[in-house]
Coordinates of C-alpha atoms and ligand atoms in Angstrom, one line a residue:
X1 CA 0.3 -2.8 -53.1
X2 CA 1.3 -0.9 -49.6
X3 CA 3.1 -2.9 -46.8
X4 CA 0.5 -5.0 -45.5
X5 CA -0.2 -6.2 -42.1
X6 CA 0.6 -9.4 -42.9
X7 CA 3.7 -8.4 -43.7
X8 CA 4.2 -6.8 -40.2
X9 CA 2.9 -10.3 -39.1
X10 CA 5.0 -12.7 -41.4
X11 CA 8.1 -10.5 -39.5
X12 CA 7.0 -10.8 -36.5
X13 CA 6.2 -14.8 -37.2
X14 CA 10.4 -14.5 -38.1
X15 CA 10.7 -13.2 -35.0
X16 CA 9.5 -16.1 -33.1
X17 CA 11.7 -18.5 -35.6
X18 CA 14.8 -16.9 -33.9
X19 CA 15.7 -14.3 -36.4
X20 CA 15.6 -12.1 -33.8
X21 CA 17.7 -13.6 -30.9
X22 CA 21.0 -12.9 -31.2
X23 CA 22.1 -15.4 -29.1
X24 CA 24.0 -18.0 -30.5
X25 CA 25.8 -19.9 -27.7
X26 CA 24.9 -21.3 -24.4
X27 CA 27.8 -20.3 -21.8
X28 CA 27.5 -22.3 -18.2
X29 CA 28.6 -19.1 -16.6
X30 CA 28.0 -15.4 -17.2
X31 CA 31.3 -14.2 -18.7
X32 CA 33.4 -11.0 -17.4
X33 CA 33.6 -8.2 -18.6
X34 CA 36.1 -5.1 -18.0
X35 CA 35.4 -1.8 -18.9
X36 CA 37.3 0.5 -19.7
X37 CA 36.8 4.3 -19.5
X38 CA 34.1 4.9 -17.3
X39 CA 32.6 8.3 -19.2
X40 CA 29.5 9.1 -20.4
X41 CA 28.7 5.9 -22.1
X42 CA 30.8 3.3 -20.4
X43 CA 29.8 3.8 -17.0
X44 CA 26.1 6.1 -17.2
X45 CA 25.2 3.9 -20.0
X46 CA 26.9 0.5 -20.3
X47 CA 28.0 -0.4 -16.0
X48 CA 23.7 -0.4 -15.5
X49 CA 22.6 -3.4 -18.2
X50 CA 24.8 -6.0 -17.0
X51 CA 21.7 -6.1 -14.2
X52 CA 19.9 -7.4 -17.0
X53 CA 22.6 -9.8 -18.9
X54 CA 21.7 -13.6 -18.9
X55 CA 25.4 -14.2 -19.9
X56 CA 27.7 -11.4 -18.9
X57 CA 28.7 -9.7 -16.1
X58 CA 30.8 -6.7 -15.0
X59 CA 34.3 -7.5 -13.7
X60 CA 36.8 -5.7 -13.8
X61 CA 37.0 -1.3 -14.2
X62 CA 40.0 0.4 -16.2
X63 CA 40.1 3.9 -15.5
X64 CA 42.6 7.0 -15.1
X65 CA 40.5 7.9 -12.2
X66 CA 41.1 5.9 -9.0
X67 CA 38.8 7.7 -6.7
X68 CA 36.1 7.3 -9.6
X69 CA 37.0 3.7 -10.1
X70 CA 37.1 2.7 -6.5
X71 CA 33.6 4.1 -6.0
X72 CA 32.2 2.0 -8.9
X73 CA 33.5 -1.5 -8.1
X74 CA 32.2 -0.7 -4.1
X75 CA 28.8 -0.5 -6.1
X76 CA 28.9 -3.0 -7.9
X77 CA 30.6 -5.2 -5.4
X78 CA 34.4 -5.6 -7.4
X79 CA 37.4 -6.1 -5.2
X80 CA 39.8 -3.4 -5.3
X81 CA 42.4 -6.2 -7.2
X82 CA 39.3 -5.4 -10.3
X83 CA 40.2 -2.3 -10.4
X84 CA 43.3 -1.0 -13.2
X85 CA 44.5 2.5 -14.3
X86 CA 45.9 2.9 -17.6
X87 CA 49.7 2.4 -17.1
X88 CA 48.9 -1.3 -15.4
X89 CA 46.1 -2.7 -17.8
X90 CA 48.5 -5.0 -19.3
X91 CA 48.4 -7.2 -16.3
X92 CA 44.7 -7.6 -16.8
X93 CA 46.0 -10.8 -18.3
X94 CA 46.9 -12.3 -15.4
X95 CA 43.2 -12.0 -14.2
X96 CA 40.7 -14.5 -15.2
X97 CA 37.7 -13.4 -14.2
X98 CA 37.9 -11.0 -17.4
X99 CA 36.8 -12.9 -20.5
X100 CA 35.7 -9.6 -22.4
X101 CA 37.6 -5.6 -22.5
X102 CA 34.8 -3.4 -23.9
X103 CA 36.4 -0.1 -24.9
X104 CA 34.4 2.9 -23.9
X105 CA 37.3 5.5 -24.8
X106 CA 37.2 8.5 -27.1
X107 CA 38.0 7.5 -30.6
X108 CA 41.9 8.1 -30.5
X109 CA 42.4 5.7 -28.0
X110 CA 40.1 2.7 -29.6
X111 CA 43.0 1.4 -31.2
X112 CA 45.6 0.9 -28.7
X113 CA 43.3 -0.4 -26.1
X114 CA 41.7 -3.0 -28.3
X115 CA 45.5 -4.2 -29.3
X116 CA 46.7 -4.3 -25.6
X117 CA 43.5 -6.3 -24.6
X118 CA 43.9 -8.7 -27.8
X119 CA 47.6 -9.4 -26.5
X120 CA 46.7 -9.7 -23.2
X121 CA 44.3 -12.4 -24.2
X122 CA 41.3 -10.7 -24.1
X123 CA 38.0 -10.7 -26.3
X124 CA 37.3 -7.4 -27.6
X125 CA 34.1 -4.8 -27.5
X126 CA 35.0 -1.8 -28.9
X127 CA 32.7 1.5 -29.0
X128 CA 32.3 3.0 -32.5
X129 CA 33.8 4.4 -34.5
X130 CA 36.0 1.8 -34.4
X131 CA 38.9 3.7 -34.8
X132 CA 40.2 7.2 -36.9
X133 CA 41.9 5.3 -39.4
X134 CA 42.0 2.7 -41.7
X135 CA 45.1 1.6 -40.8
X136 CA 44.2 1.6 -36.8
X137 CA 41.3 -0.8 -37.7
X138 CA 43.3 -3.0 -40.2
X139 CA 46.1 -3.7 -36.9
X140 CA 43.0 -3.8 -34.4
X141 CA 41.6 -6.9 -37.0
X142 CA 45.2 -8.4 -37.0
X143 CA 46.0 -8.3 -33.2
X144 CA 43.0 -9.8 -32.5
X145 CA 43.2 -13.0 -35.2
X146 CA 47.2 -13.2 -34.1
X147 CA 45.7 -13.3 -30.6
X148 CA 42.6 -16.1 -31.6
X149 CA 40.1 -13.5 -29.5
X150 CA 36.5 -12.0 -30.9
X151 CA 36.5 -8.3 -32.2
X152 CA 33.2 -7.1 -32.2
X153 CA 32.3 -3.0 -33.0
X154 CA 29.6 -1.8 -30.5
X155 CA 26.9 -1.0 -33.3
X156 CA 24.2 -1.7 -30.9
X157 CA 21.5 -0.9 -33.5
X158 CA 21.7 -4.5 -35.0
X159 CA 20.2 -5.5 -31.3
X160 CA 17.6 -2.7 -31.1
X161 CA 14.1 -4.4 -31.9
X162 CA 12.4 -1.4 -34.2
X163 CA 15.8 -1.3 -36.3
X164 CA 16.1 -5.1 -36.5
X165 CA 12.0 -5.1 -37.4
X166 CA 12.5 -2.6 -39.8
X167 CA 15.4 -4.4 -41.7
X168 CA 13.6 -7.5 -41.8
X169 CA 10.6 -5.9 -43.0
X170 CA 13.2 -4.2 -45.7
X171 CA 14.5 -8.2 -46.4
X172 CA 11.1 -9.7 -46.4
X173 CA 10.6 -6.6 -49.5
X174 CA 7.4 -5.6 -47.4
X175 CA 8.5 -1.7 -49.1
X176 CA 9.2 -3.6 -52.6
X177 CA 12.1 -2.6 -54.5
X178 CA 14.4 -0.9 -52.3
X179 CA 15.0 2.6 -54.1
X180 CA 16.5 5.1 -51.6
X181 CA 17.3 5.2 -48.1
X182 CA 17.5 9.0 -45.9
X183 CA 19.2 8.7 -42.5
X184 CA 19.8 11.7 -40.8
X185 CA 21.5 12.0 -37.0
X186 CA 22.7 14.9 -35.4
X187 CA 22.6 16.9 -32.1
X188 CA 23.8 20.1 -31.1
X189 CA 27.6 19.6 -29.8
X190 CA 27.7 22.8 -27.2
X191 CA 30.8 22.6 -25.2
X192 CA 33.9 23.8 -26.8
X193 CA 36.1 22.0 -24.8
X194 CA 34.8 18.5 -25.7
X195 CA 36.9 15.6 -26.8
X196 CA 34.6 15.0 -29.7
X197 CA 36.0 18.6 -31.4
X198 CA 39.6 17.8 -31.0
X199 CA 40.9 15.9 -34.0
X200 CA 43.7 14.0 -32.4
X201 CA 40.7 12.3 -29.9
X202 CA 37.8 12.1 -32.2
X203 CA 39.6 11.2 -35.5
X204 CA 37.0 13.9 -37.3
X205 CA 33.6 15.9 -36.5
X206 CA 30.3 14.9 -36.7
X207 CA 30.7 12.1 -39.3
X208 CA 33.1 10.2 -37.0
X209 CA 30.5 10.3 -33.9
X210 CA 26.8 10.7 -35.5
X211 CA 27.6 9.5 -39.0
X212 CA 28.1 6.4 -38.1
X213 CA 24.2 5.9 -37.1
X214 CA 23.8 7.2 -40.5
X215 CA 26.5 4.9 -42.5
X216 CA 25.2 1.8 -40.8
X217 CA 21.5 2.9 -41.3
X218 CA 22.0 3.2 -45.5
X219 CA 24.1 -0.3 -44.7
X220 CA 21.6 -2.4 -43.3
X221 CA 18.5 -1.0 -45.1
X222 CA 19.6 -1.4 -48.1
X223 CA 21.5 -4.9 -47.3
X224 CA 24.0 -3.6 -49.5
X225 CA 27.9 -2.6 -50.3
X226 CA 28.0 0.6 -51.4
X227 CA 30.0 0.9 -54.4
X228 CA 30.6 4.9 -54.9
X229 CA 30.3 8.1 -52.6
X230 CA 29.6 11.9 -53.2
X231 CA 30.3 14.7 -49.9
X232 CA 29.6 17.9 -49.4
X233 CA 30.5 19.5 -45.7
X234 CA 29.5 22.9 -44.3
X235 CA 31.2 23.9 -41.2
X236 CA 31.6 27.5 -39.8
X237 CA 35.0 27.8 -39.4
X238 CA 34.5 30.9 -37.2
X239 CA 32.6 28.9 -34.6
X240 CA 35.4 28.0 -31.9
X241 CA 33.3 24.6 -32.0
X242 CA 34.4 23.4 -34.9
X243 CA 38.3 24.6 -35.1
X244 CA 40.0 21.0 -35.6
X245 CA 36.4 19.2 -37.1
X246 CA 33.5 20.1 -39.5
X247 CA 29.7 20.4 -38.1
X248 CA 28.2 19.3 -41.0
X249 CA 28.6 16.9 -43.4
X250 CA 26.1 15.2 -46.2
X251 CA 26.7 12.3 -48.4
X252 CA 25.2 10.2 -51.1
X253 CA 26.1 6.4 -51.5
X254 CA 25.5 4.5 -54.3
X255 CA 24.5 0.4 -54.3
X256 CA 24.9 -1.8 -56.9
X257 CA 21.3 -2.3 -57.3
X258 CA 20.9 1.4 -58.3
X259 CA 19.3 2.4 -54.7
X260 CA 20.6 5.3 -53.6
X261 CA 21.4 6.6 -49.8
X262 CA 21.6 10.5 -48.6
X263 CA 23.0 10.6 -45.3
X264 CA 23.2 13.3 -43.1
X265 CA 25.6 14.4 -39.7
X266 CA 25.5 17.6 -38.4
X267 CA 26.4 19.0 -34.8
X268 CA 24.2 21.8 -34.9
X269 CA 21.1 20.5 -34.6
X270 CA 19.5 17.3 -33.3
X271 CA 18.0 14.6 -35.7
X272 CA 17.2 10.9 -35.5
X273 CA 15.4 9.8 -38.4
X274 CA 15.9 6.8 -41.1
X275 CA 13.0 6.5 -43.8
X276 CA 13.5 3.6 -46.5
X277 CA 11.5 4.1 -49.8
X278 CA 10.5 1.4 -52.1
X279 CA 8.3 0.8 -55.1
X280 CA 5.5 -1.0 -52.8
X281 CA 6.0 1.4 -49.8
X282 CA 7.8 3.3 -47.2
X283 CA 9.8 2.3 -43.8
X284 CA 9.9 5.2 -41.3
X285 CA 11.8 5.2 -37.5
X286 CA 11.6 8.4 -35.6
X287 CA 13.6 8.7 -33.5
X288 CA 15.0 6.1 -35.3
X289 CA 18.2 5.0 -33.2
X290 CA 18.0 6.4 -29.5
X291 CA 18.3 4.2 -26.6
X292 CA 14.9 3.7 -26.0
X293 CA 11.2 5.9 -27.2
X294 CA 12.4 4.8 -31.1
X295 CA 8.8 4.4 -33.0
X296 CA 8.4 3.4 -36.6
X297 CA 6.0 3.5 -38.7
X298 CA 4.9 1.9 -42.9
X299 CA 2.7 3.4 -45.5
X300 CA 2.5 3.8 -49.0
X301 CA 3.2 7.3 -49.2
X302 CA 3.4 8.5 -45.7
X303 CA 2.8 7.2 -41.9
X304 CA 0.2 5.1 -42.2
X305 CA 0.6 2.5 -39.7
X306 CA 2.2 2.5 -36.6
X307 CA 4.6 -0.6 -36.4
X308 CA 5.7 -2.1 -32.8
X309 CA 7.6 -5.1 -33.3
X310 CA 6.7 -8.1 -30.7
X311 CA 10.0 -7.5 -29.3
X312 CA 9.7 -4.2 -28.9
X313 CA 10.9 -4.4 -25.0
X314 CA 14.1 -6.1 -25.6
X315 CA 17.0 -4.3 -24.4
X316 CA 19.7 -3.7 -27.2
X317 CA 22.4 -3.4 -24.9
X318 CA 22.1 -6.4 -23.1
X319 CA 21.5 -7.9 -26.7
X320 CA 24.6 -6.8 -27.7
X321 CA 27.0 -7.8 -24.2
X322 CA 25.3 -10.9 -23.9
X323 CA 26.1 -11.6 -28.0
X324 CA 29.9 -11.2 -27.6
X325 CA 30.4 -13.9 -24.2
X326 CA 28.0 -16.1 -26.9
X327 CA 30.2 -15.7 -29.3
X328 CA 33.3 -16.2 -27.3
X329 CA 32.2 -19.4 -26.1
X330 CA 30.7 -20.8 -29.7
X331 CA 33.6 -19.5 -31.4
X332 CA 31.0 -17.9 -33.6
X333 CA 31.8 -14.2 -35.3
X334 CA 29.9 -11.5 -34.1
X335 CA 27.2 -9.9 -35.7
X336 CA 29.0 -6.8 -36.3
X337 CA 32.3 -7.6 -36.4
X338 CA 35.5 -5.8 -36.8
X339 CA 35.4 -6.8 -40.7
X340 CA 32.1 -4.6 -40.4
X341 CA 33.7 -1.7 -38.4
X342 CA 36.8 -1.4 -41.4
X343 CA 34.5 -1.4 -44.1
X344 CA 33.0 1.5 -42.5
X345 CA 36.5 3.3 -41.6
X346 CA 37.3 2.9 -45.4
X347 CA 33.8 4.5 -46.6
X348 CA 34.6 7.0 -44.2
X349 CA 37.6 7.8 -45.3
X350 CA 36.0 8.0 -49.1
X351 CA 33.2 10.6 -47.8
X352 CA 35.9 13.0 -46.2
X353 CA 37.8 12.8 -49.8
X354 CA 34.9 13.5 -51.6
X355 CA 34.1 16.2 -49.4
X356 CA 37.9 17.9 -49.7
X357 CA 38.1 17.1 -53.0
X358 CA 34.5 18.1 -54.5
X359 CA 34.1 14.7 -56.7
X360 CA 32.4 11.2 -56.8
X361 CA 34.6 8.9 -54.5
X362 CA 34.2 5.2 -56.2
X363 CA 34.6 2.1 -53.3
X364 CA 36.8 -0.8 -53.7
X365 CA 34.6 -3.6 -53.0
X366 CA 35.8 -5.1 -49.4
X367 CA 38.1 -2.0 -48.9
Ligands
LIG1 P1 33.3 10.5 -22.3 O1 34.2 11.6 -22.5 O2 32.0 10.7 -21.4 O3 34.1 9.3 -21.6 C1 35.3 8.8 -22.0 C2 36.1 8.3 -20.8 O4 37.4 7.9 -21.4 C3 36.5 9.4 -19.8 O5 35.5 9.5 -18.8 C4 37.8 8.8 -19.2 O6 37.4 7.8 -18.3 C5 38.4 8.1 -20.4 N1 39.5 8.8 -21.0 C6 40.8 8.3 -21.1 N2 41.6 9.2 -21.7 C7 40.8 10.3 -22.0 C8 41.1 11.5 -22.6 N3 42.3 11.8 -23.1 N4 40.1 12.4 -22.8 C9 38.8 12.1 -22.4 N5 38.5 10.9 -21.8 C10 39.5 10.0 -21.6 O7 32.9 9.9 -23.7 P2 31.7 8.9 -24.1 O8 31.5 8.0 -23.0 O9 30.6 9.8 -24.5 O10 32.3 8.2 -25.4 C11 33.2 7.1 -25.3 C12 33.1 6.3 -26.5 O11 31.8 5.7 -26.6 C13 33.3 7.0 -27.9 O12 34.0 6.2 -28.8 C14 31.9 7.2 -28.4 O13 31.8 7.3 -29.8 C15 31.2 6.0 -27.8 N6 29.8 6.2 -27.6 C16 28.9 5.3 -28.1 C17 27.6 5.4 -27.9 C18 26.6 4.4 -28.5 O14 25.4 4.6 -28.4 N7 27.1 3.3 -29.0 C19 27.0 6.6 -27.1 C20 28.0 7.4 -26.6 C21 29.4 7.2 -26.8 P3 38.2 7.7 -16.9 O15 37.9 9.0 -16.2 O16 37.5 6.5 -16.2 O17 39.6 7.5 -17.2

């Protein structure tokens, strides 16, 4: 049997019980958010959704830019008293209109920002990775249950409709018996001087910025822990890019149920693809995780249909703000919490042994 329509169907008929809402709570008043680091992602990306957030709102802007920052909150209508460098974030505290900090800082920084916020009082949404170490993420966890706040990690591809379609079509065993999982994500890193090749910033290379697409991918495909990993890297160490990190890296994890994942990041060329194979059939996305254009398609042995979930125009990111202020005011845990973002620091840590050390890496369970 190939995956049916009616499997598509019986999805989408989930879809419409609520599996696919992750909204959980009901605030009585959109809940504020701060930013901080207004880069690439924080302010291009992130600043633009709150425009289309039933529950969350921008607030407040953290940045070691003034002229930058004061610009933004005229824009978005922010009184210069929202608006706090670096040295003075601590007294964020003292503001109330900011519920939620999301962290939008390179790697290095994820960590100390997340433990101010949590001791200011301060839910937390932090970018991923979540940090470069386990230990980081372990004191990020701890500040922020000391502190009775919400971590959550901003893996915004558990609010993305063809990725949530495509693991409930994995769940609903629409492919069969899951047997292996390929998820491959790359781009071509050209400038030199970019945070992301500096080791002390990024915590590692591609694996610690592209990988994680991949990690979570072979994660929540498979619906599974895995229990042992295998690495290999290849990085031209004569390449000025790639001085501090590696470029390349590929990795097999194994799952309890004898599926198998190969995994793929690479900053030399630019991939975006996650294909699930199982006994009954195939789950394809590509471009599997972008911010928007993702298509996916099922078959039996190739892409034979063409799969748009009913959702298909939701917008992840406001999926994912307006998730945490839910959460905040249920008291729920987030979807992807900071549990989830240690679990992958630790597997993380096991593919870069494997890699160094050219052997099979096995997985505490709940490391
Ligand atoms: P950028 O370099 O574009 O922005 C980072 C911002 O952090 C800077 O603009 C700056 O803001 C601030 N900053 C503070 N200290 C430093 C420092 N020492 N070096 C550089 N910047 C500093 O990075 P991105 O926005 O691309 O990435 C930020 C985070 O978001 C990363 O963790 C990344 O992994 C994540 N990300 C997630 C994506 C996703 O799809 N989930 C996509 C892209 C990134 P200011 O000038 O205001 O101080």
């Amino acid at each position: 049997m190939t995956i049916e329509r009616r499997d598509v169907l019986r999805s989408a008929a989930m879809l419409g019980l609520g599996l696919a809402a992750p909204a959980i709570g009901q605030p009585t008043r959109k809940l504020g958010y701060a930013i901080v680091g207004l880069g690439y992602y924080g302010l291009g990306v992130i600043i633009p959704q709150f425009a289309k957030c039933a529950h969350s709102r921008l607030a407040a802007v953290v940045s070691g830019d003034r002229a930058k920052a004061e610009r933004v909150a005229r824009e978005h209508g922010l009184s210069p008293q929202a608006i706090y460098s670096y040295a003075n974030f601590d007294s964020i505290r003292d503001n109330p209109d900011v519920d939620i900090v999301y962290v939008c800082l390179p790697n290095g920084l994820h960590a100390e920002y997340t433990i101010r916020a949590a001791r200011a009082g301060k839910h937390v949404l932090c970018e991923k990775p979540m940090a470069v170490s386990v230990a980081e993420g372990q004191a990020m966890i701890a500040a922020c249950k000391t502190a009775n706040r919400k971590l959550m990690i901003g893996y915004r591809c558990h609010f993305e409709p063809f990725n949530r379609e495509a693991m409930r079509l994995a769940r609903s065993g629409a492919a069969g018996k899951i047997r292996f999982v390929r998820s491959e994500h790359g781009f071509v890193q050209g400038d030199p001087g970019a945070w992301r090749l500096k080791r002390a910033l990024s915590g590692g290379g591609s694996l610690m910025d592209m990988g994680v697409y991949s990690l979570q991918a072979a994660h929540y495909m498979t619906g599974e822990e895995p229990v042992a990993v295998t690495a290999r890297e290849s990085t031209d160490r004569r390449d000025p890019r790639f001085a501090e990190v590696e470029d390349m890296i590929d990795w097999t994890l194994e799952f309890p149920s004898g599926a198998i994942a190969g995994c793929l990041s690479m900053y030399s060329a630019n991939q975006n693809r996650i294909l699930l194979m199982g006994d009954k059939g195939r789950i394809e996305l590509e471009p599997a995780t972008r911010y928007d254009g993702n298509r996916m398609w099922t078959g039996r042995d190739g892409r034979e249909r063409e799969v748009t979930p009913p959702d298909a125009q939701a917008n992840q990111f406001a999926g994912q703000l307006d998730h945490l202020a839910d959460c905040a005011v249920s008291g729920r845990e987030p979807i992807v919490s900071g549990e989830e973002g240690l679990r992958d620091m630790a597997i993380i840590k096991a593919i870069y042994r494997s890699a160094r050390e050219g052997r099979t890496v096995r997985l505490e369970r709940g490391a």
